[in-house]
mmCIF file of C-alpha atoms in Angstrom:
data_model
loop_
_atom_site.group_PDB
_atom_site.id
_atom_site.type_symbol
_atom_site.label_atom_id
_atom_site.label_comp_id
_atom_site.label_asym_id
_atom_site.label_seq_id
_atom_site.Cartn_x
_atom_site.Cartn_y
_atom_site.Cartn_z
ATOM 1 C CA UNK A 1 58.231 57.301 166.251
ATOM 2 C CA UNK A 2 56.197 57.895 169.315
ATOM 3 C CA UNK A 3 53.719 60.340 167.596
ATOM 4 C CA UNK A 4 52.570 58.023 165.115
ATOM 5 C CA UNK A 5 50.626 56.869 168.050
ATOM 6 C CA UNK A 6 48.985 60.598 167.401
ATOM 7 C CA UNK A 7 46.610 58.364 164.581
ATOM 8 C CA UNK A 8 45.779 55.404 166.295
ATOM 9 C CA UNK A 9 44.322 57.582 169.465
ATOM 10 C CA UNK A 10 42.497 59.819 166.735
ATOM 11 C CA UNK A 11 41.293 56.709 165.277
ATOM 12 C CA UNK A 12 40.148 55.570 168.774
ATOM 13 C CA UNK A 13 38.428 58.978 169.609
ATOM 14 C CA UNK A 14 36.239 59.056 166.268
ATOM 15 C CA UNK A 15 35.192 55.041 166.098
ATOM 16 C CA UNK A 16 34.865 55.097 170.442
ATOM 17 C CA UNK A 17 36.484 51.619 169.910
ATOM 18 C CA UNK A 18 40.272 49.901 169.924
ATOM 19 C CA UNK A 19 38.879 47.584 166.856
ATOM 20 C CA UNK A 20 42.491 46.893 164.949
ATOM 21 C CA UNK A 21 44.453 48.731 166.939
ATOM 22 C CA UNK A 22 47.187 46.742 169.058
ATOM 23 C CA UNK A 23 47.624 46.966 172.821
ATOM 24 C CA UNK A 24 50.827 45.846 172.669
ATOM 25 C CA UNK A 25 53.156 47.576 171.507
ATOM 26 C CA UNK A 26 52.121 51.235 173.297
ATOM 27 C CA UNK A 27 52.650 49.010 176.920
ATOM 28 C CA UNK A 28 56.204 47.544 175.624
ATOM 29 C CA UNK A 29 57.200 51.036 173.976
ATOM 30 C CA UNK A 30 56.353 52.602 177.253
ATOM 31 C CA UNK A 31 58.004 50.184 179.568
ATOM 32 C CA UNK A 32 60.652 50.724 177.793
ATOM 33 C CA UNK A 33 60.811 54.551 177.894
ATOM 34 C CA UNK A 34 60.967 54.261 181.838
ATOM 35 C CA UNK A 35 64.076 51.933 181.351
ATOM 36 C CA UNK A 36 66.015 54.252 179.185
ATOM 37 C CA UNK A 37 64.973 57.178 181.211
ATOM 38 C CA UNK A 38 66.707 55.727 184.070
ATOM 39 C CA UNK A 39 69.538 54.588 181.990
ATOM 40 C CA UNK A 40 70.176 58.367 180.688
ATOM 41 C CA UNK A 41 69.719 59.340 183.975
ATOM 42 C CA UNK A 42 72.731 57.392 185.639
ATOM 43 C CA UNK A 43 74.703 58.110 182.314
ATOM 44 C CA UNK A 44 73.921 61.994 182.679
ATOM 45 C CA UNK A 45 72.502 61.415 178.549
ATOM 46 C CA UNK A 46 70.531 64.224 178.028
ATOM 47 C CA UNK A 47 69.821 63.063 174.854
ATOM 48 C CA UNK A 48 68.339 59.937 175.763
ATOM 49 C CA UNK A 49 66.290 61.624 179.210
ATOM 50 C CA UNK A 50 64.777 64.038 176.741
ATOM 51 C CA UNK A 51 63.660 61.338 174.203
ATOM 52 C CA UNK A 52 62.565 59.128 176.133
ATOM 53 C CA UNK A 53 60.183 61.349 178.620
ATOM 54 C CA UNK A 54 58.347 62.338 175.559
ATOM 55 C CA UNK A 55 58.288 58.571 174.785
ATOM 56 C CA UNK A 56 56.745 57.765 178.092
ATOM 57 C CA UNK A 57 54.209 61.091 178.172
ATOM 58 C CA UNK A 58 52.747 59.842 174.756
ATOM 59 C CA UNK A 59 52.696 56.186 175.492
ATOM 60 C CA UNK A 60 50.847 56.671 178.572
ATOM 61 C CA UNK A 61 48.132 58.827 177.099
ATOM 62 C CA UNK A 62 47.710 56.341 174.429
ATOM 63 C CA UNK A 63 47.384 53.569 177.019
ATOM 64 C CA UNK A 64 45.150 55.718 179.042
ATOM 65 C CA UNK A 65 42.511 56.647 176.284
ATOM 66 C CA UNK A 66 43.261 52.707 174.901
ATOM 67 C CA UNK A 67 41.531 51.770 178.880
ATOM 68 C CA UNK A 68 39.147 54.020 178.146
ATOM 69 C CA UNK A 69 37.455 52.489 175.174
ATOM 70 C CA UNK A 70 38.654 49.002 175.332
ATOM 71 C CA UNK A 71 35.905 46.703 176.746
ATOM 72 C CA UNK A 72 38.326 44.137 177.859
ATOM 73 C CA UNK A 73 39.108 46.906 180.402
ATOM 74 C CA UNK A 74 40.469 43.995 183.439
ATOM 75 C CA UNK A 75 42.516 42.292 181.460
ATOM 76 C CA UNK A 76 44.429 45.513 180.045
ATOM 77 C CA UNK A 77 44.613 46.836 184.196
ATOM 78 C CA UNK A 78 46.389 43.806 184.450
ATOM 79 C CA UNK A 79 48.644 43.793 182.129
ATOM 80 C CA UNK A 80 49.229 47.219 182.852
ATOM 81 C CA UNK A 81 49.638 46.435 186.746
ATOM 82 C CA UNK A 82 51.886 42.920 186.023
ATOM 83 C CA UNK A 83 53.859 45.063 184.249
ATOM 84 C CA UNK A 84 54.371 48.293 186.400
ATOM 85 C CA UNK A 85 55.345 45.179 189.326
ATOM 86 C CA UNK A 86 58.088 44.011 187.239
ATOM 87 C CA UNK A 87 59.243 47.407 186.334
ATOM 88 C CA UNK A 88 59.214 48.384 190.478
ATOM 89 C CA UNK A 89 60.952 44.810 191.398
ATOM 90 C CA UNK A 90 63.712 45.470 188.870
ATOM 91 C CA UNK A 91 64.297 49.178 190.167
ATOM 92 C CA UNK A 92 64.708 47.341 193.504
ATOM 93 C CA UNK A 93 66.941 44.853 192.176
ATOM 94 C CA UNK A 94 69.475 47.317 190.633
ATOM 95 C CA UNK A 95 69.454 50.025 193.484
ATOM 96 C CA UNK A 96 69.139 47.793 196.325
ATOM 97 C CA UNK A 97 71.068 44.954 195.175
ATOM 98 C CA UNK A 98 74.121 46.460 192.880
ATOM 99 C CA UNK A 99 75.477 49.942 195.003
ATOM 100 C CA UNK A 100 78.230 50.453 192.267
ATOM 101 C CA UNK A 101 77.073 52.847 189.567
ATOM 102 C CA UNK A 102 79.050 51.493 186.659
ATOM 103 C CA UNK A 103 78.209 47.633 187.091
ATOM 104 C CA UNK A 104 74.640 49.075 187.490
ATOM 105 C CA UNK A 105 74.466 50.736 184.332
ATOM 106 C CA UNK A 106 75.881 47.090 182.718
ATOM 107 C CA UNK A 107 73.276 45.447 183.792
ATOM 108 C CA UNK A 108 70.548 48.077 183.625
ATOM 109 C CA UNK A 109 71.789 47.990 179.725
ATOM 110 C CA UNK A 110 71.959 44.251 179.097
ATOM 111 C CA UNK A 111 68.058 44.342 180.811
ATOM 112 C CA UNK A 112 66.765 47.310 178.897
ATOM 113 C CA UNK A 113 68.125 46.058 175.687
ATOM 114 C CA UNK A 114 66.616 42.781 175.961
ATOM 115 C CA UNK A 115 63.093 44.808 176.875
ATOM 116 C CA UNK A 116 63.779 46.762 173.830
ATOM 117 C CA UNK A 117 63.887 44.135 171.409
ATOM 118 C CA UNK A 118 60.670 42.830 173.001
ATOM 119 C CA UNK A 119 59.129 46.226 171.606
ATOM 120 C CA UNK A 120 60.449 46.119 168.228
ATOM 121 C CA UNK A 121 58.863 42.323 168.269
ATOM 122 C CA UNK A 122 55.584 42.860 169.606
ATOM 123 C CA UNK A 123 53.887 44.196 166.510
ATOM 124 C CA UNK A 124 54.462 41.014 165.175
ATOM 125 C CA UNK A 125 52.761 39.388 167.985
ATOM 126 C CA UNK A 126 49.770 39.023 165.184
ATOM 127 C CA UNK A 127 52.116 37.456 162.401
ATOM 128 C CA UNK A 128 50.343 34.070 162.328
ATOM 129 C CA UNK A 129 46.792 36.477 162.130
ATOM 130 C CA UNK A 130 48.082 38.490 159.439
ATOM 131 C CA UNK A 131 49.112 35.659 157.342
ATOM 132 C CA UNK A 132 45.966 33.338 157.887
ATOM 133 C CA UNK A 133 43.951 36.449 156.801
ATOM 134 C CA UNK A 134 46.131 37.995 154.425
ATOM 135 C CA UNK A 135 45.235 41.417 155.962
ATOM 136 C CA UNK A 136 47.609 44.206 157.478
ATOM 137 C CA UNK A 137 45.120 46.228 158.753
ATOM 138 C CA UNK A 138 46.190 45.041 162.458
ATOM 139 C CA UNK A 139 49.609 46.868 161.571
ATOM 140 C CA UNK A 140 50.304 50.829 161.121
ATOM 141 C CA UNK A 141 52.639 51.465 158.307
ATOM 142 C CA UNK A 142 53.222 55.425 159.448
ATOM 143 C CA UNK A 143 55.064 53.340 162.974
ATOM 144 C CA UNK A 144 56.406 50.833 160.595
ATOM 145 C CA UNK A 145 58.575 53.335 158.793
ATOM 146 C CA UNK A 146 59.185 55.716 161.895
ATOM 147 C CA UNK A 147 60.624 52.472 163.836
ATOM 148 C CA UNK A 148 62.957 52.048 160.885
ATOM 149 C CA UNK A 149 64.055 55.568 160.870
ATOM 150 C CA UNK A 150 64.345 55.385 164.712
ATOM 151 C CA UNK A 151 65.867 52.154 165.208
ATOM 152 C CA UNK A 152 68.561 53.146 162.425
ATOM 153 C CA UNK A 153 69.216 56.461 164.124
ATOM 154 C CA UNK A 154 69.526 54.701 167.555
ATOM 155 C CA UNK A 155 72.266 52.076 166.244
ATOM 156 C CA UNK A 156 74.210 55.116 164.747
ATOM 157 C CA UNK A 157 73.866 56.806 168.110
ATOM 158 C CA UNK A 158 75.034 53.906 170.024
ATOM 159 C CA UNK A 159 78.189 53.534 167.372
ATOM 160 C CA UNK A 160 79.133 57.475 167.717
ATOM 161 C CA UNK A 161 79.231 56.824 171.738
ATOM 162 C CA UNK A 162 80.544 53.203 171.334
ATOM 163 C CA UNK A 163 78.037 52.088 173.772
ATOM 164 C CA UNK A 164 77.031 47.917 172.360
ATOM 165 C CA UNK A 165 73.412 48.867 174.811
ATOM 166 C CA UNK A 166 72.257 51.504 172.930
ATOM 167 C CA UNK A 167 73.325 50.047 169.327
ATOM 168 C CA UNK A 168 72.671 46.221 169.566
ATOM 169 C CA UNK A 169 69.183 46.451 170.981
ATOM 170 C CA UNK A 170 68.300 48.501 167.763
ATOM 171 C CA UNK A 171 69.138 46.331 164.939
ATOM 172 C CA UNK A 172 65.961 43.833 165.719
ATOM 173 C CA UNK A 173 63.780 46.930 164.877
ATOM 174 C CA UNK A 174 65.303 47.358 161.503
ATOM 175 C CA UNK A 175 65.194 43.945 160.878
ATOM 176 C CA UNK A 176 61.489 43.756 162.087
ATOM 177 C CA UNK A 177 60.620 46.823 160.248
ATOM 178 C CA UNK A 178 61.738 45.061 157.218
ATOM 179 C CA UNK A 179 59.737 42.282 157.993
ATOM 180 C CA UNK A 180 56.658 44.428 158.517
ATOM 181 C CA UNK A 181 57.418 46.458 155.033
ATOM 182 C CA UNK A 182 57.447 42.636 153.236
ATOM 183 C CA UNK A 183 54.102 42.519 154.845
ATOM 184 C CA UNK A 184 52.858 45.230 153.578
ATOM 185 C CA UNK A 185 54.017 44.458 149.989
ATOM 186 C CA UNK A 186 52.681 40.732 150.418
ATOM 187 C CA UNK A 187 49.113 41.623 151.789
ATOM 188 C CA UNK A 188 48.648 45.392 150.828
ATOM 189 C CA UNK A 189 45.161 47.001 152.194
ATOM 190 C CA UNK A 190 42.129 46.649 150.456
ATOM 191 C CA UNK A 191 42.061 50.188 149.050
ATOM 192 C CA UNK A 192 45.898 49.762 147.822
ATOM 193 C CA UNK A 193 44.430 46.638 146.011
ATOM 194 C CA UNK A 194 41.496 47.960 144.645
ATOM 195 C CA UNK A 195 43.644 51.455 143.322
ATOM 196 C CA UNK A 196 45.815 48.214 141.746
ATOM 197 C CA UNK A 197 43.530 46.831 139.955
ATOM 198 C CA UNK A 198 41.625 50.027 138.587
ATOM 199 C CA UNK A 199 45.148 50.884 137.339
ATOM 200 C CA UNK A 200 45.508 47.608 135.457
ATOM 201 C CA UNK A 201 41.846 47.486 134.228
#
């Protein structure tokens, strides 16, 4: 899921621009990397460290190069900045405020999972775009189906450990991958249509 990024910063690298390309959802995805880092950290998860570290190595780049060509450069930084605040206030919060590990990890799991179905929402952040304009090109169909995959693999995770944090969080991003797939079915791209139509003529 977080190398389908891989096209979007190749796409950004060959125009020099961010034109279609959403903000968004690398910030959110990354965010929430850090949180489930931490998370697998206090749980001694290995699995979800490891995932999650390359999560928050690729988001970053992607955010990085996304600064770099953007020309609404200030208001990314703060974004970027708001964000990194709220991250460092909640870190404080949960290891100042709550000592005890296991009614830490409760909370760092009820906070993380509501951050994570922020991600899985904020491609949609465009919906009322996309439907005024009948256009997808604002969405990437290679992170639609790899959020699927993920967010499917995730809930079975969570089930095999029994652990409602990991699984619950997960199910918005199958349901807003579905969304996203009727989407792309309702307002295909203009090549799909045009390879539609040379079929039927």
């Amino acid at each position: 899921m977080f190398t389908t990024g891989l096209s979007d910063l190749h796409k950004m690298f060959s125009t020099r621009s961010v034109d279609n390309i959403q903000f968004l959802p690398f910030l959110t995805t990354d965010l929430n990397n850090i949180g489930w880092f931490y998370y697998g950290y206090l749980k001694d998860d290995w699995t979800l460290m490891s995932v999650n570290c390359i999560g928050i190595s690729l988001q970053t780049l992607y955010i990085l190069v996304y600064l770099r060509f953007t020309p609404e450069k200030c208001s990314i930084l703060m974004k970027c900045l708001v964000s990194l605040a709220v991250l460092f206030l909640g870190y404080c919060y949960f290891y100042i405020q709550i000592p005890d590990v296991p009614t830490r990890l409760s909370r760092l799991g009820l906070f993380f999972s509501i951050l994570t179905i922020g991600m899985y929402m904020s491609p949609l952040i465009d919906l009322a775009k996309i439907i005024k304009t009948k256009s997808t090109k604002c969405l990437s169909f290679p992170l639609t189906v790899a959020t699927f995959l993920t967010s499917t693999s995730w809930v079975l995770y969570g089930m095999q450990l029994n652990d409602p944090y990991i699984m619950v969080p997960n199910f918005p991003g199958i349901l807003t991958s579905l969304l996203r797939f009727w989407l792309f079915w309702q307002y295909p791209s203009e090549k799909e249509t045009y390879q539609y139509r040379q079929v039927q003529a």
